[in-house]
XYZ file of C-alpha atoms in Angstrom:
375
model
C -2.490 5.198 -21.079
C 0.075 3.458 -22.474
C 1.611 -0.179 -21.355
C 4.671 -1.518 -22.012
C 6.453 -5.112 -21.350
C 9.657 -5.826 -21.937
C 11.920 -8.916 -21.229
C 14.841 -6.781 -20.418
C 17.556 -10.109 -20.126
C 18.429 -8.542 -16.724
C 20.158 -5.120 -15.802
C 23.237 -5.262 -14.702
C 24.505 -8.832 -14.142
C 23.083 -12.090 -15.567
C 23.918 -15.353 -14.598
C 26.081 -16.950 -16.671
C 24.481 -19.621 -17.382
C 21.764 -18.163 -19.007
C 24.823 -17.008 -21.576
C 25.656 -20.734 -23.421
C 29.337 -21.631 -23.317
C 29.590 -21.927 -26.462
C 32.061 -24.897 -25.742
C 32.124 -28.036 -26.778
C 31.453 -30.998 -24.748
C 35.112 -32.247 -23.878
C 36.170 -28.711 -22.393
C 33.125 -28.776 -20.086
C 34.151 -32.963 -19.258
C 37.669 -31.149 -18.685
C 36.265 -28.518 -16.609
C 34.280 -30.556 -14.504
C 37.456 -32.853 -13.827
C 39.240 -29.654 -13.440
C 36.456 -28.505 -10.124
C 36.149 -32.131 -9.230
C 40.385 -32.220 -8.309
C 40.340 -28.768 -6.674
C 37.645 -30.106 -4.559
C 39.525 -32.232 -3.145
C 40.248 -32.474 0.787
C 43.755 -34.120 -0.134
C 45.921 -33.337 -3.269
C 48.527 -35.526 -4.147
C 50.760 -34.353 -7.057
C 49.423 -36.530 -9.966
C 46.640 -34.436 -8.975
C 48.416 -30.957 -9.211
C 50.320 -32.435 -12.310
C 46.589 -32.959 -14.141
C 45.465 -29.929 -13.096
C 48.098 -28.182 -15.647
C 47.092 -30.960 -18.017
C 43.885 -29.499 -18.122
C 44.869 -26.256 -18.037
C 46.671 -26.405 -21.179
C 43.594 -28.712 -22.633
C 41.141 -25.834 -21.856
C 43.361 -23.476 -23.253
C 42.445 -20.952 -19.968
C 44.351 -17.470 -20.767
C 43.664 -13.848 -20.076
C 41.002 -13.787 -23.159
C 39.207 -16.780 -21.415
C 39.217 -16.537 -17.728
C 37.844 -19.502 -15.231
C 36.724 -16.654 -12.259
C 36.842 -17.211 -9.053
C 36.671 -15.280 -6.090
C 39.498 -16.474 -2.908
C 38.579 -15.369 0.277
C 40.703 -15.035 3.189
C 40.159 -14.318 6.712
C 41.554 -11.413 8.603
C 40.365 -10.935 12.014
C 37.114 -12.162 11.398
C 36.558 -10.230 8.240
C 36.228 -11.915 5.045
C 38.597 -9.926 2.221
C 37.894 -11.765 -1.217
C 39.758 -11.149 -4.803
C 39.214 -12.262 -8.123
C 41.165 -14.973 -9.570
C 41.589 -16.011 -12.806
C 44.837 -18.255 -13.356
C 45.213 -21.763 -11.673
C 48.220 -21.837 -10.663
C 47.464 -18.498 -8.487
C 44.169 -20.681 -7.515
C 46.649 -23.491 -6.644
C 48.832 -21.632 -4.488
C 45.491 -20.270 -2.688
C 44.463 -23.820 -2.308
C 47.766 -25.212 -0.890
C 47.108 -21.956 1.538
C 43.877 -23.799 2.957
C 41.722 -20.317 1.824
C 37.894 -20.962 0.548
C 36.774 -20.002 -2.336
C 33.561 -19.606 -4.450
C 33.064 -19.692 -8.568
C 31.543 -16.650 -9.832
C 28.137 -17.176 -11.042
C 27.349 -13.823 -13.337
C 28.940 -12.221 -15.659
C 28.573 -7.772 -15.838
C 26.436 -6.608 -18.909
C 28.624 -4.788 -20.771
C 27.565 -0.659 -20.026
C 26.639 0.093 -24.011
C 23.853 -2.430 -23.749
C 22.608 -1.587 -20.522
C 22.130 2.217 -22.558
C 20.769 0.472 -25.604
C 17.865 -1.000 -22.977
C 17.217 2.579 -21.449
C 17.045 3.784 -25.057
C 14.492 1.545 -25.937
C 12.231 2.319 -23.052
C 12.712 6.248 -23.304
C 11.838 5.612 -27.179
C 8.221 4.369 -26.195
C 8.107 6.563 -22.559
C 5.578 4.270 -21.118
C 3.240 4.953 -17.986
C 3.376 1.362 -16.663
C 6.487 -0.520 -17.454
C 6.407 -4.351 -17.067
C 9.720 -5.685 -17.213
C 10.445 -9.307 -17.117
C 14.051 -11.172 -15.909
C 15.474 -8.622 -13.362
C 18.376 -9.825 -11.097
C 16.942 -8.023 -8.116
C 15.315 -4.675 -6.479
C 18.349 -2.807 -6.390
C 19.169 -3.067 -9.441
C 15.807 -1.791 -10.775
C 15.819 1.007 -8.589
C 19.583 2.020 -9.755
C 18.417 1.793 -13.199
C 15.609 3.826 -12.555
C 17.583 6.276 -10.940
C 20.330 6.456 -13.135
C 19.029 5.852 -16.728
C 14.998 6.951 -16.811
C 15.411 9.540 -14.221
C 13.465 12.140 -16.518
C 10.270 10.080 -17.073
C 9.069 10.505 -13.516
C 8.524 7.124 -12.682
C 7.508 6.859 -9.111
C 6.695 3.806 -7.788
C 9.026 0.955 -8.324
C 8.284 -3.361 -7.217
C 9.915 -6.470 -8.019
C 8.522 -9.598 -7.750
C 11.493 -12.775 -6.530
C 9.610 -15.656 -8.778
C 11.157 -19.218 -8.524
C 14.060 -19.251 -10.347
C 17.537 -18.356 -8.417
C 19.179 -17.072 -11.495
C 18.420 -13.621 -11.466
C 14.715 -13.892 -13.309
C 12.369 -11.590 -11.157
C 9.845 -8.979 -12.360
C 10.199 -5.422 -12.228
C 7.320 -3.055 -12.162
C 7.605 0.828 -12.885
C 5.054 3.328 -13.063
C 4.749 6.856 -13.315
C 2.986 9.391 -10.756
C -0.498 8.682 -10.498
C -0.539 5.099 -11.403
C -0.934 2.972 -8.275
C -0.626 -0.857 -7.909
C -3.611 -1.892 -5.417
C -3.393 -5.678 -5.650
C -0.516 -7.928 -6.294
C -1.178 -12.025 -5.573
C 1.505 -14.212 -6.868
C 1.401 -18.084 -7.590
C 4.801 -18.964 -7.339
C 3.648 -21.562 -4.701
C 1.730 -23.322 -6.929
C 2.473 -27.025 -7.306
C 2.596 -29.537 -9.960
C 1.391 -33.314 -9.951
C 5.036 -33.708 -8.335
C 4.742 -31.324 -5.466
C 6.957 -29.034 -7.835
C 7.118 -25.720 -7.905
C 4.381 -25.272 -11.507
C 6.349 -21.918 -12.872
C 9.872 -22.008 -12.993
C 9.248 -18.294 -12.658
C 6.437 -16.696 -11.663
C 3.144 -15.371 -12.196
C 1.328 -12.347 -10.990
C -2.270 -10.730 -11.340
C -2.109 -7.326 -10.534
C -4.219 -4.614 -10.082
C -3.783 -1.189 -11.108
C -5.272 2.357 -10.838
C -4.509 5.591 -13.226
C -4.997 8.591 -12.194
C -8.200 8.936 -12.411
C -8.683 6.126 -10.365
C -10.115 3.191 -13.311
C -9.410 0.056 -13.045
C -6.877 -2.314 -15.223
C -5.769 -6.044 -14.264
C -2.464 -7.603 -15.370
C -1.351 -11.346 -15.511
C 2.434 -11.019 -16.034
C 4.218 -14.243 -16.340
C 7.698 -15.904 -17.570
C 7.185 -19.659 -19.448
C 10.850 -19.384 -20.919
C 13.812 -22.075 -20.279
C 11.556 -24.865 -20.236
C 13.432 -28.169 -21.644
C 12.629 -30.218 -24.739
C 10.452 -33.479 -25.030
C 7.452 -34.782 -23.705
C 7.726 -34.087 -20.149
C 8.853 -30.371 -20.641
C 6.109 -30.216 -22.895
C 3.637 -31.429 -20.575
C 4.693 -28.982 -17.642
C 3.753 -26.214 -20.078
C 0.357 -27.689 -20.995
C -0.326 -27.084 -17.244
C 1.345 -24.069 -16.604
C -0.501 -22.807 -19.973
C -4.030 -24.515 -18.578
C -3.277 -22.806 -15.107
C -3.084 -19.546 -16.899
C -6.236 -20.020 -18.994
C -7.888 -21.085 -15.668
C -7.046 -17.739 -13.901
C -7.508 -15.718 -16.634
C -10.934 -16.800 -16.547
C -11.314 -16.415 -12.696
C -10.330 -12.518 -12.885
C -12.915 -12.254 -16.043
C -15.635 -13.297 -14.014
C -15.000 -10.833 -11.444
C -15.046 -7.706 -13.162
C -15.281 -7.173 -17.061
C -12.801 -4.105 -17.309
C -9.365 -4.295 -19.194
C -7.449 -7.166 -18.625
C -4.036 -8.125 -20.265
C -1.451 -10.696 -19.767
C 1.844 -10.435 -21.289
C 5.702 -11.803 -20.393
C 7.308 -14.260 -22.388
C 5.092 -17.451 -23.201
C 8.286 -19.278 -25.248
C 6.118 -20.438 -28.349
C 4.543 -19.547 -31.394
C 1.245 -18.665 -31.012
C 0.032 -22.093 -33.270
C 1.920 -24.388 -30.612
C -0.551 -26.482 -29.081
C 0.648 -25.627 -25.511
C -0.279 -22.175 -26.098
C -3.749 -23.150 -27.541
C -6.563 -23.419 -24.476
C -5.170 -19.775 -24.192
C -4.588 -18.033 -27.637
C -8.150 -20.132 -28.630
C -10.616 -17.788 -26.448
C -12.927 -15.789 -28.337
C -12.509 -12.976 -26.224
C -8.691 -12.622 -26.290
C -6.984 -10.067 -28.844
C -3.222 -10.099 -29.476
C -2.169 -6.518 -29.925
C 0.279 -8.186 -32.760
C -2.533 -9.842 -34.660
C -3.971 -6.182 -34.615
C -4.141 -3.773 -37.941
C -2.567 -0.686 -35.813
C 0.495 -2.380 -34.889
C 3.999 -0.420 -35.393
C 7.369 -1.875 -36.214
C 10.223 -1.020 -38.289
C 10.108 -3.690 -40.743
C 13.192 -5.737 -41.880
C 14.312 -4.534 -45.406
C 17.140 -7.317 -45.558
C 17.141 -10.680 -48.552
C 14.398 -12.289 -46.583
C 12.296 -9.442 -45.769
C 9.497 -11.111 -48.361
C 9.442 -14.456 -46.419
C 7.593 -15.036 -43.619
C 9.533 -17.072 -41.031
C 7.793 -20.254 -38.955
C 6.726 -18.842 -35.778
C 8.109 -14.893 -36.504
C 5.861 -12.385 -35.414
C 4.476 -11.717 -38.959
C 5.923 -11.336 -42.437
C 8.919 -8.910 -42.472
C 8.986 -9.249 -38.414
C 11.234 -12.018 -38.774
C 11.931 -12.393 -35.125
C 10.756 -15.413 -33.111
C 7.541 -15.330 -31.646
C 8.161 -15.481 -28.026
C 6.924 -12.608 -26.346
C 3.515 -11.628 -25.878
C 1.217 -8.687 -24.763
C -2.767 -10.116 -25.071
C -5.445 -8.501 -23.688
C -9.224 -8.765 -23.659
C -12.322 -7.570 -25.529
C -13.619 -5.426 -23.166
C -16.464 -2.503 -23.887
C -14.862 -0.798 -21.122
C -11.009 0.097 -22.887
C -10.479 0.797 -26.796
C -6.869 -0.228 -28.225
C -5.848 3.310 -29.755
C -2.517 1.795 -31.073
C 0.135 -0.264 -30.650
C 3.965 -1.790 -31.746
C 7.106 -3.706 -31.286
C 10.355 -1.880 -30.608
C 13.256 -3.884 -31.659
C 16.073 -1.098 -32.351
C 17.957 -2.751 -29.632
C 18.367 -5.555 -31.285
C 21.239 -6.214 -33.650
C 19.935 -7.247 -37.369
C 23.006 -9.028 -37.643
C 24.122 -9.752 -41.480
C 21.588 -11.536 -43.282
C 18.630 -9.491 -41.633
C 18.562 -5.098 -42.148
C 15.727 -3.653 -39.978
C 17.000 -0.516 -38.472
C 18.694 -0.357 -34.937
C 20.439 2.184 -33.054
C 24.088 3.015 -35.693
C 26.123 1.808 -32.635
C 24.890 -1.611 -32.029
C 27.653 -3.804 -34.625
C 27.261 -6.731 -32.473
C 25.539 -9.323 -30.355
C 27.200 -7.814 -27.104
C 26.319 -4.327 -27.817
C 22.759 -4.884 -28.458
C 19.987 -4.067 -25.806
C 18.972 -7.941 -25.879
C 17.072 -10.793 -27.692
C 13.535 -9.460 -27.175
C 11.599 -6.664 -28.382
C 9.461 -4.637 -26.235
C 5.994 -4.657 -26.698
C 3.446 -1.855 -25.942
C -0.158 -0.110 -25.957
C -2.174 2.876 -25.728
C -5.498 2.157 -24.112
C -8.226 4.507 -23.584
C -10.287 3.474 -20.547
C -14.215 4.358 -20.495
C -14.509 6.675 -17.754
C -16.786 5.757 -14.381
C -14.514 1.853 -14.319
C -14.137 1.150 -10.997
């Protein structure tokens, strides 16, 4: 049986925030002058004469687009367009039409391969994937881009966040999901929403009908300093706490894996990477990855994965010691990532840049034999 999870950065569309401007912070003071005037109920014409001021101070062109999307009403019937110069949005405004900003931005189609090319690489029976925009899109993806690894059942799991950050769930005929509570309605101190996210046990089946559990979760995005670092103390003591809750039911394979946002020596991370009975499949001597061959391929990098892994340590696949599954092997698939110019681990010949590449993460996965008679 082999298990695979993989933070996938979304499918199709990803909110563009998650992206980073990359600007500096007088074009977003501009920009936010620039939506503060069109907001306006009442325009005079200082206020249409600024507007071009900060058009030309933002530098907007056909290479840099602000998007929006005009809508007009005909007959009842919204019609919308895209519209990316302001003095077309002006004319729309002095027209009294609505309009709403665009909030995602389309993955470009040679990375959305790049991600089906990792999967298909490891072929996995149950494929965890973490930050999917929404059902449909997992189920097009499915359909369109692993329609030969017979992947029948497909879920998605909404989480907290309402940026596109669900979880997708795919497995192949004779795997069955039999249990699914989530905690997304768990509260903070605050009455707060505790995962930004989510967090799911599941419970699982193969085909011959054993037993596996699954805590799949999402810490990532958290903010810096004391307070950010405190709400991941709890989310990470919340974990530890359930972790031990499905132990003491049954004492067949569990695993939890997503993306935890720290090396594993952070002390957030350390109730739950301290338990004696918790293995990390990267700490393991059967572990698989191409290794990175570039000038600092000798140095091991605070908080990589290990030495010559020089990738940050984010995402994680642990899993318990358990008489009742054996770890046959596992690895770390990061071909879809571009090495970029100071790194040279191999990745697929047509990935030359950031955009091209599958996304940040690797994907993690495991073959697991399960002791027969686990119910």
């Amino acid at each position: 049986m082999r298990i695979a999870s993989y933070n996938i950065q979304n499918l199709f569309f990803r909110d563009e925030a998650l992206f980073g401007t990359g600007h500096s912070k007088n074009f977003m003071d501009w920009l936010d002058e620039f939506e503060a005037i069109l907001r306006k109920g009442l325009r005079l014409n200082e206020d249409y004469r600024r507007l071009r001021e900060l058009s030309f101070l933002m530098g907007l062109s056909k290479e840099h687009p602000q998007k929006y999307l005009v809508l007009r009403n005909h007959g009842g019937i919204l019609h919308g367009k895209i519209v990316a110069s302001p003095r077309t949005l002006e004319k729309d405004f002095k027209a009294g039409h609505s309009w709403i900003k665009m909030t995602s931005q389309m993955i470009p189609r040679e990375s959305v391969i790049h991600k089906a090319r990792v999967i298909s690489e490891i072929n996995p029976d149950v494929l965890l994937l973490q930050e999917v925009e929404d059902r449909a899109s997992l189920i097009s993806f499915r359909d369109k881009y692993l329609a030969d690894f017979n992947y029948r059942d497909c879920y998605y799991f909404e989480g907290n966040s309402n940026q596109g950050l669900g979880f997708g769930i795919l497995l192949r005929k004779g795997y069955s999901l039999s249990v699914c509570r989530s905690y997304c309605n768990k509260e903070d101190s605050e009455g707060k929403p505790l995962f930004d996210t989510g967090l799911q046990i599941l419970w699982l089946r193969d085909p011959k009908d054993q037993l596996f559990r699954i805590l799949q979760t999402n810490l990532s995005g958290l903010g810096k300093g004391e307070k950010a670092d405190q709400k991941r103390r709890n989310q990470l003591g919340f974990i530890s706490k359930v972790w031990e809750e499905q132990l003491e039911m049954f004492h067949d394979l569990l695993i939890c894996c997503g993306s935890l946002g720290r090396p594993s020596f952070c002390e957030s991370l350390s109730e739950l990477m301290t338990k004696k009975e918790i293995r990390n499949i990267l700490k393991s001597g059967c572990l698989k990855a191409d290794r990175d061959y570039g000038k600092a391929s000798s140095y091991f990098s605070l908080g990589a994965y290990q030495k010559g892994i020089n990738l940050r340590e984010t995402q994680y696949f642990l899993y318990n010691n358990t008489p009742s599954a054996e770890l046959l092997s596992c690895g770390l698939n990061r071909r879809g990532i571009w090495s970029g110019r100071t790194h040279n681990w191999y990745c697929y010949p047509d990935i030359n840049s950031e955009k091209a590449q599958a996304g940040m993460h690797p994907l993690l996965w495991a073959d697991f034999l399960l002791t027969p008679g686990n119910k």
